[in-house]
XYZ file of C-alpha atoms in Angstrom:
712
model
C 0.000 0.000 0.000
C 1.376 3.395 -0.940
C 1.135 6.409 1.341
C -1.152 9.170 0.087
C 1.648 11.753 -0.263
C 3.457 9.697 -2.923
C 0.224 9.078 -4.783
C -0.658 12.772 -4.588
C 2.594 13.674 -6.353
C 1.713 11.261 -9.144
C -1.910 12.353 -9.345
C -1.493 16.122 -9.415
C 1.437 15.889 -11.806
C 0.192 13.020 -13.937
C 1.231 14.761 -17.134
C 4.766 15.469 -15.907
C 7.684 13.072 -15.924
C 11.102 12.592 -14.483
C 12.992 14.606 -17.077
C 16.276 12.732 -16.813
C 14.438 9.490 -17.669
C 13.494 10.845 -21.078
C 14.316 8.404 -23.858
C 14.619 5.353 -21.628
C 13.978 1.951 -23.217
C 12.010 -0.427 -20.982
C 11.351 -4.163 -21.422
C 8.374 -5.738 -19.659
C 8.370 -9.535 -19.424
C 4.755 -10.621 -19.093
C 1.609 -9.024 -20.524
C -0.720 -9.793 -17.634
C -2.216 -7.254 -15.221
C 0.975 -6.799 -13.159
C 3.065 -5.831 -16.175
C 0.465 -3.770 -18.027
C -0.735 -1.770 -15.013
C 2.892 -0.844 -14.331
C 3.392 -0.076 -18.012
C 0.432 2.316 -17.927
C 1.971 4.188 -14.999
C 5.397 4.339 -16.656
C 3.965 5.674 -19.914
C 2.768 8.731 -18.012
C 6.021 9.191 -16.147
C 8.352 8.755 -19.130
C 6.634 10.545 -22.037
C 9.555 10.053 -24.452
C 10.404 6.514 -23.372
C 9.870 3.367 -25.418
C 8.415 0.140 -24.100
C 8.575 -3.445 -25.378
C 6.214 -5.999 -23.809
C 7.117 -9.696 -24.135
C 4.992 -12.766 -23.457
C 5.569 -16.485 -23.977
C 1.910 -16.971 -24.917
C 0.784 -16.348 -28.526
C -1.696 -13.737 -27.242
C -1.552 -11.024 -24.558
C -3.213 -10.358 -21.187
C -1.984 -13.390 -19.233
C -4.106 -14.143 -16.180
C -6.989 -11.991 -17.444
C -7.444 -14.150 -20.545
C -6.294 -17.529 -19.287
C -6.908 -17.403 -15.519
C -10.135 -15.526 -14.813
C -13.192 -17.769 -15.052
C -15.467 -17.146 -18.073
C -18.453 -16.352 -15.835
C -16.505 -13.469 -14.256
C -16.478 -11.212 -17.300
C -16.582 -8.050 -15.182
C -13.062 -8.839 -13.956
C -11.855 -8.903 -17.562
C -13.019 -5.345 -18.267
C -9.530 -3.990 -17.575
C -8.559 -5.408 -20.990
C -10.472 -2.485 -22.512
C -8.113 -0.075 -20.773
C -5.046 -2.025 -21.896
C -6.378 -1.982 -25.448
C -6.691 1.808 -25.368
C -3.206 2.055 -23.872
C -1.641 0.189 -26.799
C -3.713 2.012 -29.411
C -2.900 5.480 -28.082
C 0.834 4.760 -27.706
C 1.571 2.895 -30.928
C 4.682 4.945 -31.658
C 6.440 3.902 -28.443
C 4.732 0.764 -27.147
C 5.332 -2.605 -28.844
C 4.114 -6.137 -28.178
C 6.108 -9.328 -28.781
C 4.030 -12.410 -27.955
C 5.205 -15.991 -28.538
C 8.678 -15.004 -27.289
C 10.259 -16.972 -24.442
C 12.713 -14.984 -22.385
C 15.522 -17.307 -21.377
C 15.469 -19.356 -24.585
C 14.473 -17.151 -27.536
C 16.144 -14.191 -25.861
C 18.432 -14.303 -22.826
C 18.285 -11.944 -19.857
C 21.928 -11.037 -20.467
C 21.099 -9.954 -24.020
C 18.182 -7.895 -22.794
C 20.338 -5.972 -20.321
C 22.414 -4.786 -23.286
C 19.408 -3.423 -25.155
C 17.224 -2.012 -22.372
C 17.688 0.511 -19.585
C 15.119 -1.284 -17.434
C 13.751 -4.836 -17.345
C 10.519 -5.464 -15.458
C 9.673 -9.095 -14.661
C 5.922 -9.650 -14.373
C 5.370 -13.143 -15.762
C 3.364 -14.536 -12.849
C 3.543 -17.895 -11.092
C 1.451 -20.194 -13.234
C 3.304 -23.473 -12.646
C 1.254 -25.667 -10.292
C 2.607 -27.461 -7.268
C 2.257 -31.170 -7.891
C 0.460 -33.687 -5.712
C 3.027 -36.234 -4.571
C 1.124 -39.372 -3.587
C 1.058 -42.876 -5.117
C -1.134 -43.176 -8.206
C -0.966 -39.514 -9.196
C 0.074 -40.568 -12.707
C -3.354 -42.198 -13.247
C -5.528 -41.009 -16.116
C -7.963 -38.133 -15.473
C -5.870 -36.701 -12.641
C -4.955 -33.073 -13.260
C -3.938 -29.900 -11.479
C -6.333 -27.026 -10.959
C -4.068 -24.956 -13.195
C -4.487 -27.476 -16.023
C -8.263 -27.549 -15.563
C -8.419 -23.734 -15.607
C -6.223 -23.716 -18.722
C -8.617 -26.144 -20.401
C -11.819 -24.213 -19.791
C -10.100 -20.916 -20.664
C -8.827 -22.163 -24.020
C -5.065 -22.385 -23.453
C -3.526 -24.103 -26.502
C -2.704 -27.801 -26.010
C -4.326 -27.915 -22.566
C -5.113 -31.291 -21.004
C -8.741 -32.276 -21.647
C -10.662 -33.947 -18.798
C -13.119 -36.813 -19.271
C -16.460 -36.043 -17.615
C -18.294 -39.353 -18.010
C -18.228 -40.276 -14.307
C -20.599 -38.697 -11.759
C -17.940 -38.387 -9.032
C -15.366 -35.570 -8.931
C -12.959 -34.783 -6.093
C -11.247 -31.394 -5.848
C -8.334 -31.056 -3.425
C -7.709 -27.544 -2.122
C -9.490 -24.803 -0.225
C -8.728 -21.747 -2.357
C -10.524 -19.820 -5.066
C -9.156 -21.996 -7.867
C -10.875 -25.010 -6.305
C -14.136 -23.055 -6.195
C -13.724 -21.944 -9.813
C -13.278 -25.560 -10.921
C -16.358 -26.709 -8.993
C -18.481 -23.838 -10.276
C -17.522 -24.374 -13.923
C -18.433 -28.059 -13.592
C -21.871 -27.167 -12.252
C -22.981 -23.976 -14.074
C -23.072 -24.864 -17.756
C -26.142 -22.796 -18.665
C -24.619 -19.530 -17.453
C -21.526 -20.072 -19.619
C -23.184 -20.210 -23.034
C -22.785 -16.502 -23.850
C -19.315 -16.077 -22.321
C -15.900 -16.420 -23.965
C -15.548 -20.088 -23.008
C -14.442 -22.092 -26.091
C -17.294 -23.930 -27.795
C -15.408 -27.224 -27.651
C -15.145 -26.895 -23.875
C -18.811 -25.980 -23.637
C -19.774 -29.073 -25.632
C -17.909 -31.311 -23.181
C -19.514 -29.586 -20.197
C -22.962 -29.877 -21.797
C -22.477 -33.653 -22.089
C -21.016 -33.983 -18.588
C -22.353 -36.694 -16.283
C -20.890 -35.081 -13.160
C -23.435 -34.960 -10.323
C -21.325 -35.338 -7.186
C -18.461 -32.954 -6.339
C -16.437 -33.119 -3.145
C -14.061 -30.286 -2.200
C -11.600 -31.506 0.419
C -8.964 -29.792 2.546
C -6.459 -31.123 5.056
C -7.212 -28.456 7.663
C -10.401 -27.249 9.326
C -12.977 -24.877 7.843
C -11.521 -21.939 9.775
C -8.387 -22.189 7.596
C -9.977 -21.975 4.146
C -8.624 -19.366 1.726
C -11.822 -18.679 -0.213
C -13.124 -15.192 -0.836
C -16.692 -14.640 0.249
C -17.929 -13.739 -3.230
C -16.749 -17.004 -4.784
C -17.986 -19.060 -1.839
C -21.460 -17.545 -2.010
C -21.566 -18.177 -5.746
C -21.075 -21.894 -5.167
C -23.949 -22.031 -2.691
C -26.208 -20.275 -5.213
C -25.569 -22.594 -8.182
C -29.007 -23.533 -9.586
C -30.101 -27.189 -9.379
C -27.167 -28.054 -7.110
C -27.290 -28.625 -3.366
C -24.058 -27.353 -1.799
C -23.428 -28.355 1.817
C -20.679 -28.349 4.440
C -19.754 -31.354 6.567
C -19.352 -30.246 10.186
C -20.337 -32.026 13.411
C -21.776 -30.372 16.529
C -18.386 -30.074 18.231
C -16.866 -28.333 15.198
C -19.845 -26.003 14.897
C -19.658 -24.914 18.528
C -15.885 -24.475 18.387
C -16.142 -22.331 15.268
C -18.944 -20.208 16.726
C -16.877 -19.591 19.866
C -13.990 -18.195 17.814
C -16.087 -15.885 15.615
C -15.797 -12.948 18.009
C -11.993 -12.955 17.741
C -11.971 -12.938 13.925
C -11.728 -9.874 11.709
C -14.846 -8.861 9.845
C -13.896 -10.503 6.524
C -13.069 -13.813 8.184
C -16.196 -13.729 10.303
C -18.410 -13.247 7.236
C -16.670 -16.138 5.495
C -17.168 -18.477 8.464
C -20.814 -17.433 8.735
C -21.427 -18.514 5.141
C -19.844 -21.905 5.869
C -21.899 -22.350 9.040
C -25.074 -21.521 7.137
C -24.156 -24.271 4.670
C -23.920 -27.041 7.275
C -26.498 -29.605 6.257
C -27.006 -33.183 5.159
C -26.369 -33.891 1.470
C -29.506 -34.404 -0.591
C -30.725 -34.064 -4.159
C -29.554 -35.411 -7.499
C -26.661 -32.947 -7.811
C -24.479 -32.361 -4.778
C -21.376 -30.362 -3.931
C -19.958 -31.006 -0.456
C -17.091 -29.441 1.510
C -15.055 -31.936 3.555
C -12.363 -30.880 6.046
C -9.448 -32.638 7.797
C -8.824 -34.997 4.839
C -5.242 -35.789 3.825
C -4.875 -37.519 0.415
C -2.850 -40.728 0.743
C -3.256 -42.763 -2.434
C -5.041 -42.765 -5.777
C -6.613 -46.025 -6.914
C -6.918 -46.798 -10.623
C -8.911 -49.363 -12.600
C -7.516 -51.851 -15.106
C -7.336 -49.118 -17.769
C -5.124 -46.981 -15.564
C -7.850 -44.425 -14.878
C -8.632 -43.120 -11.415
C -11.621 -44.753 -9.742
C -11.168 -43.687 -6.102
C -8.923 -41.774 -3.720
C -8.008 -42.869 -0.199
C -7.835 -40.105 2.400
C -6.932 -39.940 6.081
C -9.169 -37.988 8.432
C -6.512 -36.330 10.593
C -9.131 -35.410 13.175
C -10.556 -38.885 13.781
C -7.738 -41.059 12.419
C -10.161 -42.930 10.150
C -9.376 -43.763 6.536
C -11.938 -43.729 3.754
C -12.071 -44.335 0.027
C -13.971 -41.708 -1.938
C -15.262 -42.749 -5.399
C -13.686 -40.513 -8.002
C -13.708 -40.437 -11.807
C -11.880 -37.088 -12.056
C -9.408 -35.674 -9.546
C -8.411 -32.008 -9.603
C -5.757 -30.886 -7.131
C -5.298 -27.186 -6.480
C -2.597 -26.868 -3.841
C -0.848 -23.692 -4.908
C 1.610 -22.428 -7.484
C 5.365 -22.178 -7.676
C 7.470 -19.394 -9.117
C 9.854 -20.182 -11.954
C 12.995 -18.043 -11.989
C 14.321 -17.207 -15.444
C 17.866 -18.172 -16.318
C 20.142 -15.230 -15.606
C 18.049 -13.966 -12.676
C 19.492 -14.537 -9.159
C 17.706 -17.003 -6.873
C 17.288 -16.788 -3.089
C 17.373 -19.674 -0.610
C 13.624 -20.245 -1.071
C 13.990 -20.796 -4.798
C 12.391 -17.458 -5.672
C 13.776 -14.305 -7.268
C 16.434 -12.708 -5.058
C 15.131 -9.227 -4.241
C 16.878 -6.164 -2.798
C 13.566 -4.796 -1.584
C 9.898 -5.019 -2.547
C 10.472 -4.530 -6.273
C 14.203 -4.361 -7.169
C 16.013 -7.555 -8.165
C 19.442 -8.082 -6.612
C 21.351 -8.221 -9.909
C 25.113 -8.773 -9.462
C 25.863 -6.800 -12.637
C 24.045 -3.716 -11.357
C 21.451 -3.671 -14.158
C 18.088 -2.107 -13.385
C 15.892 -5.200 -13.136
C 12.604 -5.170 -11.239
C 9.930 -7.733 -10.417
C 6.266 -7.285 -9.569
C 3.199 -9.441 -9.062
C 3.227 -13.156 -8.400
C 6.684 -13.824 -9.857
C 8.121 -11.484 -7.209
C 6.107 -12.380 -4.120
C 4.285 -15.616 -4.899
C 0.599 -16.169 -5.706
C -1.212 -13.789 -3.416
C -3.734 -10.978 -3.633
C -6.285 -10.042 -6.263
C -6.130 -7.799 -9.326
C -6.889 -4.634 -7.369
C -3.847 -5.364 -5.176
C -1.763 -5.734 -8.330
C -3.022 -2.375 -9.569
C -2.006 -0.631 -6.360
C 1.415 -2.312 -6.339
C 2.054 -1.131 -9.891
C 2.022 2.500 -8.749
C 4.752 1.852 -6.188
C 6.871 -0.084 -8.676
C 6.514 2.609 -11.352
C 7.540 5.267 -8.834
C 10.689 3.311 -7.970
C 11.621 2.710 -11.609
C 11.146 6.369 -12.504
C 13.172 7.495 -9.488
C 16.058 5.151 -10.361
C 15.999 6.182 -14.017
C 16.219 9.840 -13.035
C 19.731 9.110 -11.718
C 20.849 7.183 -14.807
C 22.837 9.020 -17.482
C 23.827 6.293 -19.981
C 20.405 5.537 -21.474
C 19.990 3.099 -24.370
C 16.976 4.860 -25.833
C 18.505 5.106 -29.300
C 18.780 1.323 -29.677
C 16.127 -0.698 -31.490
C 15.675 -3.076 -28.603
C 15.534 -6.830 -29.073
C 13.478 -6.894 -32.266
C 16.565 -7.153 -34.481
C 17.726 -10.270 -32.592
C 14.301 -11.894 -32.873
C 14.188 -11.178 -36.600
C 17.698 -12.538 -37.128
C 16.814 -15.749 -35.277
C 13.567 -16.213 -37.165
C 11.399 -16.035 -34.047
C 7.769 -15.835 -35.207
C 6.460 -13.271 -32.758
C 2.970 -11.801 -32.573
C 2.758 -8.002 -32.671
C -0.049 -5.766 -31.451
C -1.410 -5.464 -35.002
C -1.376 -9.257 -35.321
C -3.242 -9.583 -32.037
C -5.918 -7.105 -33.151
C -6.602 -9.283 -36.201
C -6.924 -12.339 -33.982
C -9.090 -10.338 -31.587
C -11.355 -9.220 -34.423
C -11.734 -12.773 -35.694
C -12.545 -14.118 -32.230
C -15.184 -11.450 -31.730
C -16.767 -12.078 -35.128
C -16.969 -15.810 -34.530
C -18.393 -15.091 -31.093
C -21.151 -12.925 -32.562
C -22.110 -15.758 -34.905
C -22.592 -18.021 -31.901
C -24.248 -15.465 -29.636
C -21.152 -15.193 -27.437
C -18.741 -12.477 -26.350
C -15.959 -14.103 -28.370
C -14.876 -17.507 -29.644
C -11.316 -18.024 -28.454
C -8.788 -19.573 -30.781
C -7.231 -22.551 -29.041
C -4.837 -23.855 -31.670
C -2.086 -21.557 -32.918
C 0.048 -22.784 -35.808
C 3.553 -21.514 -35.107
C 4.371 -21.202 -38.807
C 1.794 -18.457 -39.172
C 2.789 -16.360 -36.206
C 4.390 -13.106 -37.241
C 3.999 -13.687 -41.003
C 3.185 -10.667 -43.123
C 0.224 -12.493 -44.649
C -1.391 -13.092 -41.269
C -4.280 -10.739 -41.996
C -5.252 -12.328 -45.284
C -4.860 -15.848 -43.941
C -6.968 -15.096 -40.902
C -9.713 -13.158 -42.627
C -10.095 -14.851 -46.005
C -12.392 -17.505 -44.533
C -9.784 -20.274 -44.421
C -8.773 -22.000 -41.234
C -5.017 -22.179 -42.055
C -3.962 -23.461 -38.664
C -5.992 -21.162 -36.434
C -9.048 -22.967 -35.161
C -11.045 -23.596 -32.036
C -11.182 -27.074 -30.589
C -14.839 -27.364 -31.591
C -14.209 -26.455 -35.221
C -11.316 -28.713 -36.178
C -13.490 -30.712 -38.574
C -14.828 -27.652 -40.384
C -13.414 -26.646 -43.730
C -13.127 -23.001 -42.749
C -14.318 -20.125 -40.636
C -17.812 -18.761 -41.121
C -16.656 -15.159 -41.087
C -19.356 -12.517 -41.493
C -18.241 -10.619 -44.581
C -21.322 -8.508 -45.216
C -21.182 -5.325 -43.119
C -24.948 -5.095 -42.670
C -25.109 -8.724 -41.623
C -22.252 -8.126 -39.191
C -24.069 -5.157 -37.642
C -27.246 -7.197 -37.390
C -25.385 -9.904 -35.487
C -23.943 -7.331 -33.118
C -27.332 -5.733 -32.505
C -28.919 -9.107 -31.916
C -26.356 -10.522 -29.530
C -24.343 -7.729 -27.973
C -26.301 -4.465 -27.746
C -28.251 -3.696 -24.578
C -30.279 -0.589 -23.709
C -28.391 2.111 -21.863
C -29.386 3.315 -18.420
C -30.256 7.012 -18.154
C -31.109 9.043 -15.106
C -33.449 11.928 -14.406
C -36.357 12.969 -16.610
C -34.554 11.848 -19.763
C -34.147 8.425 -18.213
C -37.887 8.155 -17.541
C -38.780 9.104 -21.098
C -36.167 6.844 -22.667
C -37.143 3.845 -20.589
C -40.841 4.480 -21.187
C -40.253 4.756 -24.934
C -38.373 1.472 -24.870
C -41.161 -0.140 -22.861
C -43.752 1.155 -25.333
C -41.783 -0.280 -28.232
C -41.576 -3.675 -26.536
C -45.312 -3.606 -25.810
C -46.082 -2.693 -29.415
C -44.014 -5.619 -30.656
C -45.876 -7.941 -28.298
C -49.237 -6.667 -29.584
C -48.195 -7.096 -33.192
C -46.992 -10.619 -32.510
C -50.248 -11.443 -30.754
C -52.320 -10.023 -33.624
C -50.348 -12.090 -36.122
C -50.941 -15.214 -34.058
C -54.686 -14.488 -33.806
C -54.960 -14.032 -37.572
C -52.956 -17.196 -38.191
C -55.183 -19.234 -35.910
C -58.335 -17.684 -37.380
C -57.247 -18.579 -40.899
C -56.713 -22.158 -39.786
C -60.190 -22.244 -38.207
C -58.844 -22.730 -34.719
C -60.712 -19.788 -33.109
C -64.353 -20.080 -32.123
C -66.902 -17.228 -32.180
C -67.901 -14.438 -34.518
C -65.730 -11.778 -36.098
C -67.244 -9.248 -33.674
C -66.166 -11.367 -30.706
C -62.670 -11.562 -32.136
C -62.506 -7.766 -32.515
C -63.785 -7.271 -28.954
C -61.133 -9.621 -27.628
C -58.417 -7.667 -29.422
C -59.774 -4.341 -28.092
C -59.837 -5.772 -24.561
C -56.227 -6.900 -24.895
C -55.215 -3.461 -26.159
C -56.916 -1.654 -23.268
C -55.269 -3.992 -20.768
C -51.845 -3.377 -22.271
C -52.417 0.391 -22.243
C -53.222 0.136 -18.542
C -50.001 -1.790 -18.022
C -48.108 0.948 -19.878
C -49.535 3.615 -17.577
C -48.548 1.551 -14.543
C -45.051 1.029 -15.971
C -44.619 4.770 -16.549
C -45.816 5.468 -13.022
C -43.315 3.028 -11.527
C -40.473 4.451 -13.608
C -41.338 7.984 -12.541
C -41.462 7.001 -8.883
C -38.101 5.262 -9.078
C -36.442 8.214 -10.775
C -38.007 10.706 -8.352
C -36.502 8.807 -5.427
C -33.071 8.966 -7.045
C -33.464 12.639 -7.936
C -34.479 13.547 -4.389
C -31.400 11.783 -3.072
C -29.155 13.505 -5.588
C -30.669 16.870 -4.669
C -29.700 16.446 -1.037
C -26.400 18.148 -1.892
C -24.081 16.042 0.246
C -21.290 16.003 -2.319
C -18.691 18.749 -1.905
C -17.087 20.488 -4.881
C -13.344 21.212 -4.656
C -12.643 24.648 -6.122
C -8.966 25.081 -5.197
C -6.094 22.637 -5.603
C -5.074 22.996 -1.957
C -8.515 21.772 -0.939
C -7.798 18.478 -2.669
C -4.709 17.898 -0.519
C -6.526 19.065 2.594
C -9.474 16.747 1.931
C -7.127 13.755 1.945
C -5.058 14.932 4.919
C -7.994 15.750 7.177
C -10.392 12.932 6.335
C -10.916 10.602 9.273
C -12.520 7.588 7.635
C -13.420 6.702 4.057
C -13.188 9.426 1.416
C -14.440 9.148 -2.177
C -13.058 11.601 -4.754
C -14.607 11.870 -8.208
C -12.284 13.408 -10.809
C -14.361 14.648 -13.729
C -14.687 17.091 -16.576
C -17.777 19.237 -17.232
C -20.291 18.475 -19.977
C -19.250 14.838 -20.210
C -22.115 12.342 -20.129
C -20.287 9.629 -18.193
C -18.926 12.155 -15.693
C -22.431 13.515 -15.152
C -23.722 10.006 -14.516
C -20.890 9.372 -12.078
C -21.750 12.609 -10.267
C -25.375 11.550 -9.990
C -24.390 8.144 -8.598
C -22.037 9.707 -6.027
C -24.754 12.094 -4.858
C -27.143 9.201 -4.324
C -24.477 7.191 -2.496
C -23.645 10.209 -0.329
C -27.188 10.125 1.026
C -27.309 6.348 1.411
C -23.908 6.158 3.146
C -23.459 9.233 5.371
C -20.336 7.801 7.040
C -18.448 8.161 3.741
C -17.354 11.603 2.585
C -17.901 12.345 -1.120
C -16.132 15.161 -2.985
C -15.402 15.888 -6.620
C -12.798 17.911 -8.504
C -12.276 18.939 -12.104
C -9.326 17.336 -13.850
C -8.140 20.760 -15.048
C -8.054 22.029 -11.466
C -5.696 19.180 -10.560
C -3.506 19.984 -13.595
C -4.246 16.713 -15.329
C -2.922 16.295 -18.845
C -5.240 16.417 -21.838
C -4.447 12.764 -22.492
C -5.489 11.828 -18.956
C -8.713 13.830 -19.220
C -9.628 12.169 -22.498
C -8.834 8.590 -21.493
C -9.112 8.216 -17.717
C -12.293 10.061 -16.734
C -14.418 9.676 -14.798
C -11.984 8.455 -12.127
C -13.080 7.336 -8.666
C -10.523 7.310 -5.856
C -10.994 6.042 -2.321
C -8.816 6.993 0.645
C -9.042 5.504 4.122
C -7.536 7.778 6.778
C -5.383 9.432 4.120
C -4.158 6.207 2.495
C -5.143 5.344 -1.068
C -7.138 2.087 -1.131
C -8.821 2.311 -4.526
C -7.967 4.040 -7.796
C -10.421 3.290 -10.601
C -9.544 5.060 -13.828
C -12.411 5.436 -16.297
C -14.887 3.739 -13.996
C -17.409 3.562 -16.843
C -15.117 1.170 -18.722
C -14.631 -0.999 -15.644
C -18.421 -1.268 -15.401
C -18.833 -2.290 -19.024
C -19.696 1.135 -20.426
C -22.558 2.085 -18.107
C -22.758 3.760 -14.706
C -25.651 3.348 -12.289
C -26.007 3.121 -8.527
C -26.389 -0.651 -8.263
C -23.487 -1.504 -10.579
C -21.151 0.888 -8.727
C -22.089 -0.590 -5.348
C -21.537 -4.146 -6.584
C -18.209 -3.173 -8.146
C -16.974 -1.538 -4.939
C -17.950 -4.585 -2.897
C -15.819 -6.720 -5.204
C -12.926 -4.318 -4.597
C -13.311 -4.782 -0.804
C -14.613 -1.228 -0.266
C -17.404 -1.341 2.311
C -19.553 1.785 2.024
C -21.912 0.681 4.788
C -19.202 0.676 7.441
C -16.811 3.064 5.710
C -13.966 0.545 5.663
C -11.608 -1.281 3.326
C -10.601 -4.902 3.870
C -7.371 -6.224 2.407
C -7.562 -9.775 1.158
C -3.992 -10.859 0.647
C -4.786 -14.522 1.236
C -7.784 -14.737 -1.038
C -5.985 -16.191 -4.053
C -3.865 -18.672 -2.143
C -4.857 -22.275 -2.456
C -4.419 -24.533 0.510
C -1.016 -26.064 1.054
C -1.469 -29.729 1.865
C 2.089 -30.379 3.039
């Protein structure tokens, strides 16, 4: 967490840079959230610098694309910001995917071409389960299962023809695996590959057991993911806990922090006997001892030891997923500490013996911990340190071309940003055809990567090596070539009505409601005529006309009631907004004072006048100010804070949250994070996911929430 004074320097002077760092050439290894959030901060600090982003995957965005579950699309919204970052900095920001640092390009070579190297490649290698029988068929790590349902090329494919599944681990990855196995219907419009969806649709899984070696008080779930599992339709999710365990857990609730107490309460509420055709059950105090396989070498059961009772039991199992954490891989040429991780000087600087400026951030630096919002906050600190160190450096390599010349000479087929945009466009088009957000490509032919003819080969309707796992038998892509047809697909599958506020909102929503009612009436009239022509309606023509008139009058009454309800809802919001509990900052010193003097939670809206999204954000903040009086709400114009034109055009509206003067949330272009719309409910839900509690005016860190249970 960074102290507010450091953040204030960055915020008020966002358009300024460390002048002596001008022209620096920076390499970023890893295109996931850790690397790209830091890149965004550095782009502002080093306006004349150049940045090369490398990734071993054929496509960018790391954990966001290949780690976040497909039913958590709101978490993936930060990709929109990264997309704008690349597009608006094309002259000095380059992407090199399908490049492996350490083999295609050594760290030593990179230190010769770059002033700074930032390591941000994550910790995606799973820890392996070391018990007899682990080599049996249909045994896989949680990382491999996540890779499969997220469309990672060449991922291991599970067989789901057995009703019994056992998942080892008490972290969020275990919950993600269980939820994906049990929520097929909700996945159909997401970016999950169609081939994966087909397998899930045909799944015979009806019994999932999630086991951990320790007690329920030691689980590493986050409350959002845990609640989601209990709410899965058609599934009965329960927790195994006897009376003694229940009483012991209840006795310790008072000593727990608020986040932990809420988590334990959800588990206690889930204590019940298993019932129903589809069951998911949490079992504690189970240590895996051995995997049993049938004559075909496939798992059929797992033997576990109950370390509380000493009893052993065999649990039927046709698929075993173990999610017991991740390990960090240190690149060749990077120093290693006694724990096998990157040797660090401090929180972000690598202890390089040669004195090169090498930094590490995210999971590769500190292990798998925290959530994306934690990564975003850490990126500010890391960018500050890099900029400060560069300001003291005089022998910059900014005139060099970077590593591209080496890659070209070695024939490395890398994917550039332009190449990715063509892939992105194709995935989106195929997704529209199937009524989905996108259809991920899951098979990348290395011979095509980086070729000049990539665009024509991708878009001419031929498969040429790029295909999804569900389309391998097709002769080619069904690309929508007609522009009108393409727009029709988009309108049909992707467009949703916007949410307006105030009087305009009432009129717009009422007009939309009228249009829907008119369509219903027309459809009903057509059906009546069709049935009449077929002789299926009884009675005279007059009776038929009277029936239609009666229907019309009833629908008009419904319209009036709908308009009344809409008006009432908007009036409530408008009255709240008119309460005037949001303070306007009119001098720059007031901004600093607001942060320094606030005792509790402070929300600052940075906006520009006459901007629709900023006006909506203002309205939402005014409503929240009335609903949550313990939180202080203020707003300030971006020009007052001396923001750059680029910042004002791309980052507004921005919401910042400070707790007792310390920055706990910084949400640039909040409208983008919310999927393009801003309303009261969506903002409240978003803030809850970011651990900002408006009701109590607090912020809860969740550093353990992504850690899976260690079964050692």
